mmCIF file of C-alpha atoms in Angstrom:
data_model
loop_
_atom_site.group_PDB
_atom_site.id
_atom_site.type_symbol
_atom_site.label_atom_id
_atom_site.label_comp_id
_atom_site.label_asym_id
_atom_site.label_seq_id
_atom_site.Cartn_x
_atom_site.Cartn_y
_atom_site.Cartn_z
ATOM 1 C CA MET A 1 -76.569 57.189 -20.400
ATOM 2 C CA ILE A 2 -77.844 54.180 -19.361
ATOM 3 C CA LEU A 3 -79.226 52.730 -22.169
ATOM 4 C CA ALA A 4 -75.824 53.659 -23.730
ATOM 5 C CA ILE A 5 -74.413 51.721 -20.636
ATOM 6 C CA ILE A 6 -76.072 48.873 -21.102
ATOM 7 C CA MET A 7 -75.548 48.644 -25.478
ATOM 8 C CA PHE A 8 -72.225 49.025 -24.224
ATOM 9 C CA ALA A 9 -71.667 46.502 -22.216
ATOM 10 C CA ILE A 10 -74.386 43.929 -24.886
ATOM 11 C CA ALA A 11 -71.326 44.354 -27.069
ATOM 12 C CA ALA A 12 -68.785 42.886 -24.948
ATOM 13 C CA VAL A 13 -70.915 39.861 -24.713
ATOM 14 C CA TRP A 14 -71.088 39.470 -27.903
ATOM 15 C CA LEU A 15 -67.704 40.369 -27.987
ATOM 16 C CA ILE A 16 -66.863 37.567 -25.360
ATOM 17 C CA LEU A 17 -68.812 35.319 -27.776
ATOM 18 C CA SER A 18 -67.371 36.236 -30.913
ATOM 19 C CA ILE A 19 -63.788 35.803 -30.068
ATOM 20 C CA ARG A 20 -64.247 32.549 -28.174
ATOM 21 C CA SER A 21 -66.034 31.852 -31.191
ATOM 22 C CA PHE A 22 -63.157 32.868 -33.462
ATOM 23 C CA LYS A 23 -60.116 30.558 -31.350
ATOM 24 C CA GLN A 24 -62.578 27.286 -31.477
ATOM 25 C CA LYS A 25 -64.055 27.686 -27.805
ATOM 26 C CA GLY A 26 -66.506 26.327 -25.579
ATOM 27 C CA PHE A 27 -70.163 25.146 -26.705
ATOM 28 C CA LEU A 28 -71.316 26.537 -30.551
ATOM 29 C CA LEU A 29 -73.804 28.917 -30.553
ATOM 30 C CA ASN A 30 -74.869 27.864 -34.052
ATOM 31 C CA ASN A 31 -78.096 25.372 -35.406
ATOM 32 C CA ALA A 32 -75.771 22.950 -37.339
ATOM 33 C CA TYR A 33 -74.888 22.158 -34.720
ATOM 34 C CA LEU A 34 -77.335 22.446 -31.927
ATOM 35 C CA PHE A 35 -80.008 20.720 -34.441
ATOM 36 C CA ALA A 36 -77.021 17.733 -35.349
ATOM 37 C CA THR A 37 -77.550 14.093 -34.000
ATOM 38 C CA LYS A 38 -74.456 12.635 -31.812
ATOM 39 C CA GLU A 39 -73.534 10.636 -34.496
ATOM 40 C CA GLU A 40 -72.862 13.704 -36.372
ATOM 41 C CA ARG A 41 -71.825 16.268 -33.788
ATOM 42 C CA LYS A 42 -68.485 14.011 -34.199
ATOM 43 C CA SER A 43 -67.919 13.465 -37.442
ATOM 44 C CA ILE A 44 -68.664 16.971 -38.933
ATOM 45 C CA ALA A 45 -65.172 19.455 -38.922
ATOM 46 C CA TRP A 46 -66.882 22.029 -37.054
ATOM 47 C CA LYS A 47 -64.727 25.165 -37.818
ATOM 48 C CA PRO A 48 -66.561 26.819 -40.699
ATOM 49 C CA TYR A 49 -69.372 27.039 -38.642
ATOM 50 C CA TYR A 50 -67.284 28.599 -34.806
ATOM 51 C CA ILE A 51 -66.323 30.724 -38.454
ATOM 52 C CA GLN A 52 -68.969 32.003 -38.850
ATOM 53 C CA SER A 53 -71.002 32.375 -35.846
ATOM 54 C CA GLY A 54 -67.741 33.996 -34.781
ATOM 55 C CA VAL A 55 -68.865 36.714 -37.437
ATOM 56 C CA ALA A 56 -72.353 37.175 -36.916
ATOM 57 C CA PHE A 57 -71.507 37.753 -33.483
ATOM 58 C CA LEU A 58 -69.296 40.578 -34.199
ATOM 59 C CA GLY A 59 -71.610 42.037 -36.642
ATOM 60 C CA VAL A 60 -73.523 41.953 -33.987
ATOM 61 C CA ALA A 61 -71.332 43.582 -31.508
ATOM 62 C CA VAL A 62 -70.916 46.388 -33.636
ATOM 63 C CA VAL A 63 -74.450 46.713 -34.619
ATOM 64 C CA PHE A 64 -74.978 47.390 -30.946
ATOM 65 C CA VAL A 65 -71.914 49.759 -30.180
ATOM 66 C CA LEU A 66 -73.650 52.203 -32.885
ATOM 67 C CA ILE A 67 -76.541 51.562 -31.089
ATOM 68 C CA ALA A 68 -74.636 53.259 -28.150
ATOM 69 C CA LEU A 69 -72.844 55.733 -29.749
ATOM 70 C CA THR A 70 -76.577 56.236 -31.252
ATOM 71 C CA VAL A 71 -77.466 57.039 -27.879
ATOM 72 C CA ILE A 72 -74.845 59.595 -26.674
ATOM 73 C CA TYR A 73 -74.166 61.612 -29.996
ATOM 74 C CA GLU A 74 -77.865 61.944 -30.823
ATOM 75 C CA ILE A 75 -76.154 61.397 -34.683
ATOM 76 C CA GLY A 76 -78.411 59.789 -36.659
ATOM 77 C CA ILE A 77 -76.109 58.111 -38.947
ATOM 78 C CA PHE A 78 -75.204 55.827 -36.981
ATOM 79 C CA SER A 79 -78.442 53.911 -36.277
ATOM 80 C CA LYS A 80 -78.134 53.628 -40.351
ATOM 81 C CA ILE A 81 -74.812 51.952 -40.556
ATOM 82 C CA ALA A 82 -76.029 49.695 -37.685
ATOM 83 C CA ILE A 83 -79.222 48.697 -40.169
ATOM 84 C CA VAL A 84 -76.922 48.847 -43.713
ATOM 85 C CA VAL A 85 -74.420 46.418 -40.593
ATOM 86 C CA ALA A 86 -77.311 44.412 -39.546
ATOM 87 C CA VAL A 87 -78.910 43.466 -43.037
ATOM 88 C CA ALA A 88 -74.864 42.766 -43.871
ATOM 89 C CA MET A 89 -75.083 39.783 -40.846
ATOM 90 C CA VAL A 90 -78.595 38.582 -42.516
ATOM 91 C CA VAL A 91 -77.295 38.055 -45.624
ATOM 92 C CA TYR A 92 -73.760 36.219 -44.733
ATOM 93 C CA ALA A 93 -75.594 34.322 -42.201
ATOM 94 C CA ILE A 94 -77.448 33.046 -45.634
ATOM 95 C CA VAL A 95 -74.956 33.157 -47.905
ATOM 96 C CA SER A 96 -72.349 31.363 -45.342
ATOM 97 C CA ALA A 97 -74.614 28.744 -44.569
ATOM 98 C CA VAL A 98 -75.254 27.698 -48.069
ATOM 99 C CA VAL A 99 -71.521 27.868 -49.376
ATOM 100 C CA ILE A 100 -70.768 25.867 -46.010
ATOM 101 C CA GLU A 101 -73.848 23.204 -47.011
ATOM 102 C CA LYS A 102 -72.418 23.200 -50.768
ATOM 103 C CA ASN A 103 -68.301 22.681 -49.591
ATOM 104 C CA ILE A 104 -70.176 20.036 -46.983
ATOM 105 C CA LYS A 105 -72.329 18.062 -49.809
ATOM 106 C CA THR A 106 -69.100 18.074 -52.020
ATOM 107 C CA LYS A 107 -66.204 16.526 -49.596
ATOM 108 C CA TYR A 108 -69.011 14.037 -49.173
ATOM 109 C CA GLN A 109 -69.487 13.382 -52.633
ATOM 110 C CA LYS A 110 -65.955 13.023 -53.693
#
């Protein structure tokens, strides 16, 4: 039961990060921002990256909730769903990064 409580607590942290990202509040925890120069940080519209981070953090929160449910109920389907969600989040992160970069390049080429 202690493990489930820890998993729910971790999920809550990720959920808070997700909500803050969707609201575009606080520090942007995204590689595009972290590796950007000071000039890029001032000139780039960061909204798509906040949304990308919000979705990813929400997915991680869901994974931790599913793990907690697996621990509590000992039903394997929750862990299988957690794996599917985790894989979907990896795919989402890759696809959304490509789409964002494509949109930025298209915008600046005009």
